[in-house]
PDB file of C-alpha atoms in Angstrom:
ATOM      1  CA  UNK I  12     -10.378   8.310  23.484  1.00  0.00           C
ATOM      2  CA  UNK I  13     -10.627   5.649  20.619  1.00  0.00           C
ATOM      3  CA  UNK I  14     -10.001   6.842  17.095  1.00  0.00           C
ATOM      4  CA  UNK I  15     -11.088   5.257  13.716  1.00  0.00           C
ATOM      5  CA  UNK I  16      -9.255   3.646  11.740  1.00  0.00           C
ATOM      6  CA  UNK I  17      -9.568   1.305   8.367  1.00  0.00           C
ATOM      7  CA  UNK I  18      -8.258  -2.071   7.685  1.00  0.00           C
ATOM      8  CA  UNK I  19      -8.108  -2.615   4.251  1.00  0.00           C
ATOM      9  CA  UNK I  20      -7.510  -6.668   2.934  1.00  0.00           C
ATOM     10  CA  UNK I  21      -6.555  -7.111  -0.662  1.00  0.00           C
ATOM     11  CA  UNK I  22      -6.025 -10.165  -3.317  1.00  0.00           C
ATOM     12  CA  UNK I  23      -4.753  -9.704  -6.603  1.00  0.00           C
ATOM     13  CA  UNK I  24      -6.347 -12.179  -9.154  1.00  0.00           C
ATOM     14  CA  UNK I  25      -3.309 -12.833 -11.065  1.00  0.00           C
ATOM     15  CA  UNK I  26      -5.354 -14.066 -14.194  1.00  0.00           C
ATOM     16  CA  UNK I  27      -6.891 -10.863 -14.828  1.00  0.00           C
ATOM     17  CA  UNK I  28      -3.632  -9.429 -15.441  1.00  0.00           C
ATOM     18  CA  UNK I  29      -2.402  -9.179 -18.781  1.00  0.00           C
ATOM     19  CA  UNK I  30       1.315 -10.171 -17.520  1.00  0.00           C
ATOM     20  CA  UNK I  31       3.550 -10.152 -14.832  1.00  0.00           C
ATOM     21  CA  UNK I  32       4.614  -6.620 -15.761  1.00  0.00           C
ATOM     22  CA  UNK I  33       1.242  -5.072 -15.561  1.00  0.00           C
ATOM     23  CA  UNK I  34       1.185  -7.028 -12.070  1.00  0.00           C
ATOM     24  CA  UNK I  35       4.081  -6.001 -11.144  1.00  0.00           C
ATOM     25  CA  UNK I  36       2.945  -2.160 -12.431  1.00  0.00           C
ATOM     26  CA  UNK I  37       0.142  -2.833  -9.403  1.00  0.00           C
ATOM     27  CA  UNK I  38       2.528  -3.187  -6.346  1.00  0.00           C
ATOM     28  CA  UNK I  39       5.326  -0.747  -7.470  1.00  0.00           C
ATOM     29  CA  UNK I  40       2.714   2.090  -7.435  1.00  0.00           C
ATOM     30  CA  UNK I  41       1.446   0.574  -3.992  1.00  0.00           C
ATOM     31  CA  UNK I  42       4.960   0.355  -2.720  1.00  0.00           C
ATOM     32  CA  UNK I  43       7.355   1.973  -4.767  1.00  0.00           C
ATOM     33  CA  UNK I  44      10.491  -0.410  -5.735  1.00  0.00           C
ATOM     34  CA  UNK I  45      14.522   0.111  -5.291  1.00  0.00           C
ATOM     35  CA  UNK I  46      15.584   0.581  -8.453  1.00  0.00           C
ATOM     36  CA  UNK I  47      19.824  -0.249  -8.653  1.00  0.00           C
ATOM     37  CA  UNK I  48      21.228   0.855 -12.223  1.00  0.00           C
ATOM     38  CA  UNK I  49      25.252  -0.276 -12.966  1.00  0.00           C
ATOM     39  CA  UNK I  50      27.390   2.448 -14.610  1.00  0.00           C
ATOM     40  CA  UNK I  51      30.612   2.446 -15.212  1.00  0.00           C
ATOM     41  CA  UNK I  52      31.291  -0.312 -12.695  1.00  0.00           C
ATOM     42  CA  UNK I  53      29.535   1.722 -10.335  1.00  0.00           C
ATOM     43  CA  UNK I  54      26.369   0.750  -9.048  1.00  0.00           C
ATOM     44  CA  UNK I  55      23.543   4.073  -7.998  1.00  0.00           C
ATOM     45  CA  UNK I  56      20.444   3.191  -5.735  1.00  0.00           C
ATOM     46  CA  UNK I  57      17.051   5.243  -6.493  1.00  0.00           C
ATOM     47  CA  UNK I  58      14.119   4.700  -3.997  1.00  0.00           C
ATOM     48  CA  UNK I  59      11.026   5.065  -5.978  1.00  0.00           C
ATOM     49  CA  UNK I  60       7.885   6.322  -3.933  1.00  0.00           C
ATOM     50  CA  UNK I  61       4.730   4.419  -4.183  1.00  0.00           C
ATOM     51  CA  UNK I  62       1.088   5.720  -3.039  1.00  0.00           C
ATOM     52  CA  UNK I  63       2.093   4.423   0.698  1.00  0.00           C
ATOM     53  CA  UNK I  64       5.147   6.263   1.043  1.00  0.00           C
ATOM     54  CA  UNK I  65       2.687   9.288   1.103  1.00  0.00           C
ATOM     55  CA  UNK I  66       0.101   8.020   3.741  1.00  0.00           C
ATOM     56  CA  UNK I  67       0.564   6.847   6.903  1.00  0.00           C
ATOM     57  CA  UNK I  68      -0.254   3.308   7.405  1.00  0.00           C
ATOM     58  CA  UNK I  69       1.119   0.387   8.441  1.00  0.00           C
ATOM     59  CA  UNK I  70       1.530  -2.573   6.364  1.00  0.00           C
ATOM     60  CA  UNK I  71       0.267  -5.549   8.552  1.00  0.00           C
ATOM     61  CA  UNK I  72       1.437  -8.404   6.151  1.00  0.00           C
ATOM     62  CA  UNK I  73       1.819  -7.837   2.365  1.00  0.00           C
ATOM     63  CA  UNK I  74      -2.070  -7.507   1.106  1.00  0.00           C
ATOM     64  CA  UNK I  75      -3.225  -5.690   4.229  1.00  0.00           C
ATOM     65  CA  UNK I  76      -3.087  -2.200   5.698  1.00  0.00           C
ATOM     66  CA  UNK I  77      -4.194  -0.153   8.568  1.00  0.00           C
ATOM     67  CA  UNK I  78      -4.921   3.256   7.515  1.00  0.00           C
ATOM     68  CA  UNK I  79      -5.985   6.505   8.995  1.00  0.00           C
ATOM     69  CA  UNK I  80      -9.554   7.171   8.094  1.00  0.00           C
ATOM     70  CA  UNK I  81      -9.205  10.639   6.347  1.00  0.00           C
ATOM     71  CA  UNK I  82      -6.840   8.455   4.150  1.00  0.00           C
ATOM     72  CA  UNK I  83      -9.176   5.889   3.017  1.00  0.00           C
ATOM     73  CA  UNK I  84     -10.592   8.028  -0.750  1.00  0.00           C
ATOM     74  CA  UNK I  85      -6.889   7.602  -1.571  1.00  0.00           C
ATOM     75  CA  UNK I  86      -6.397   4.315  -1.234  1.00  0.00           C
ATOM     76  CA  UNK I  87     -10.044   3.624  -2.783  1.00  0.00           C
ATOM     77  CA  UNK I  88      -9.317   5.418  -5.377  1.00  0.00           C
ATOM     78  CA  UNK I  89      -6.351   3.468  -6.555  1.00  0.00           C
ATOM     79  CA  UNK I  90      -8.321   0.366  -5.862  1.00  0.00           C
ATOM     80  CA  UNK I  91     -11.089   1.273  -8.007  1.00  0.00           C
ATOM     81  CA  UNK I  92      -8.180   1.998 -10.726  1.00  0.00           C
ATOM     82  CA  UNK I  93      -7.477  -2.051 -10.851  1.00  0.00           C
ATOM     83  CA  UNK I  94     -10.781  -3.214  -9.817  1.00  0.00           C
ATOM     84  CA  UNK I  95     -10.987  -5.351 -12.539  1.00  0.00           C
ATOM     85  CA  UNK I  96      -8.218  -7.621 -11.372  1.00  0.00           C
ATOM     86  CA  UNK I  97      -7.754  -6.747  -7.587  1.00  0.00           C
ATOM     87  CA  UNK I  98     -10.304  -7.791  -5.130  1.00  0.00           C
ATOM     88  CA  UNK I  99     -10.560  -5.546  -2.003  1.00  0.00           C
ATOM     89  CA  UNK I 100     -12.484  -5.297   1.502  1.00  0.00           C
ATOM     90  CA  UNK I 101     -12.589  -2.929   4.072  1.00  0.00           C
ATOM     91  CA  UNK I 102     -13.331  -2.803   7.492  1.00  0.00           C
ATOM     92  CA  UNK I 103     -13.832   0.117  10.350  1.00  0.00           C
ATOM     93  CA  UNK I 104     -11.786  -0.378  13.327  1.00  0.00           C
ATOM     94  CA  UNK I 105     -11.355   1.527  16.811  1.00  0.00           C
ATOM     95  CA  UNK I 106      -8.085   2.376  18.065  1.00  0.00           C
ATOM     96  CA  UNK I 107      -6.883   3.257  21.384  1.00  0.00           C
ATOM     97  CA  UNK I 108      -4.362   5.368  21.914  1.00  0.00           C
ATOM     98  CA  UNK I 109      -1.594   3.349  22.021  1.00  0.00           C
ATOM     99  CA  UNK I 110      -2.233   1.567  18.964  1.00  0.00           C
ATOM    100  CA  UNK I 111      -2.859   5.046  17.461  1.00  0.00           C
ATOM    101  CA  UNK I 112       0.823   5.957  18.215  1.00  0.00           C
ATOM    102  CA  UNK I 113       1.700   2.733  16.641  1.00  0.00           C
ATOM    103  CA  UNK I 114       0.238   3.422  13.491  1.00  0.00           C
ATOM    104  CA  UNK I 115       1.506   7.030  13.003  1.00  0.00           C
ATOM    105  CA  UNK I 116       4.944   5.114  13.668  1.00  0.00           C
ATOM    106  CA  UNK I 117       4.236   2.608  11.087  1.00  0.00           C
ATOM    107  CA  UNK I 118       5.134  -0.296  13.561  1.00  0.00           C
TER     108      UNK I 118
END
């Protein structure tokens, strides 16, 4: 049995952004960052969750993602929040079971 699935292509227009920060805003709630702070001479490591770490997808290169479909108003919905300065398509997809397995994996 195939399942759906969406694929999900993105392009930031990096003129639309009002600077690199506000860019940079854009992928770390996407991705969530490693943030390193120095104390003391020693050095702590926080991982910082983005929307992604919360749904299972996988990231097939770095503007494009293969999501579950019962995911997709999550994604959208951050989306719309920069869709003044992110460009976005979508596109329905059948996976077999195999590929399923891979996805739920993340690759």
């Amino acid at each position: 049995m195939e399942r759906k699935a969406i694929l999900i292509k993105f392009s930031v227009e990096s003129r639309n952004f009002e600077s690199n920060t506000e860019r940079n805003r854009f992928f770390r709630e996407l991705y969530g960052w490693k943030q390193v702070v120095t104390k003391q001479e020693k050095k702590y490591t926080y991982e910082r969750e983005g929307l992604l770490d919360q749904i299972p997808c996988t990231r097939i290169d770095k503007s494009m993602l293969l999501i579950r479909k019962e995911y997709v108003d999550e994604i959208l919905s951050f989306l719309q929040e920069w869709e003044n300065k992110v460009n976005w398509h979508m596109f329905n997809v059948l996976l077999d079971k195999e590929q399923e397995k891979l996805l739920e994996e993340g690759f």
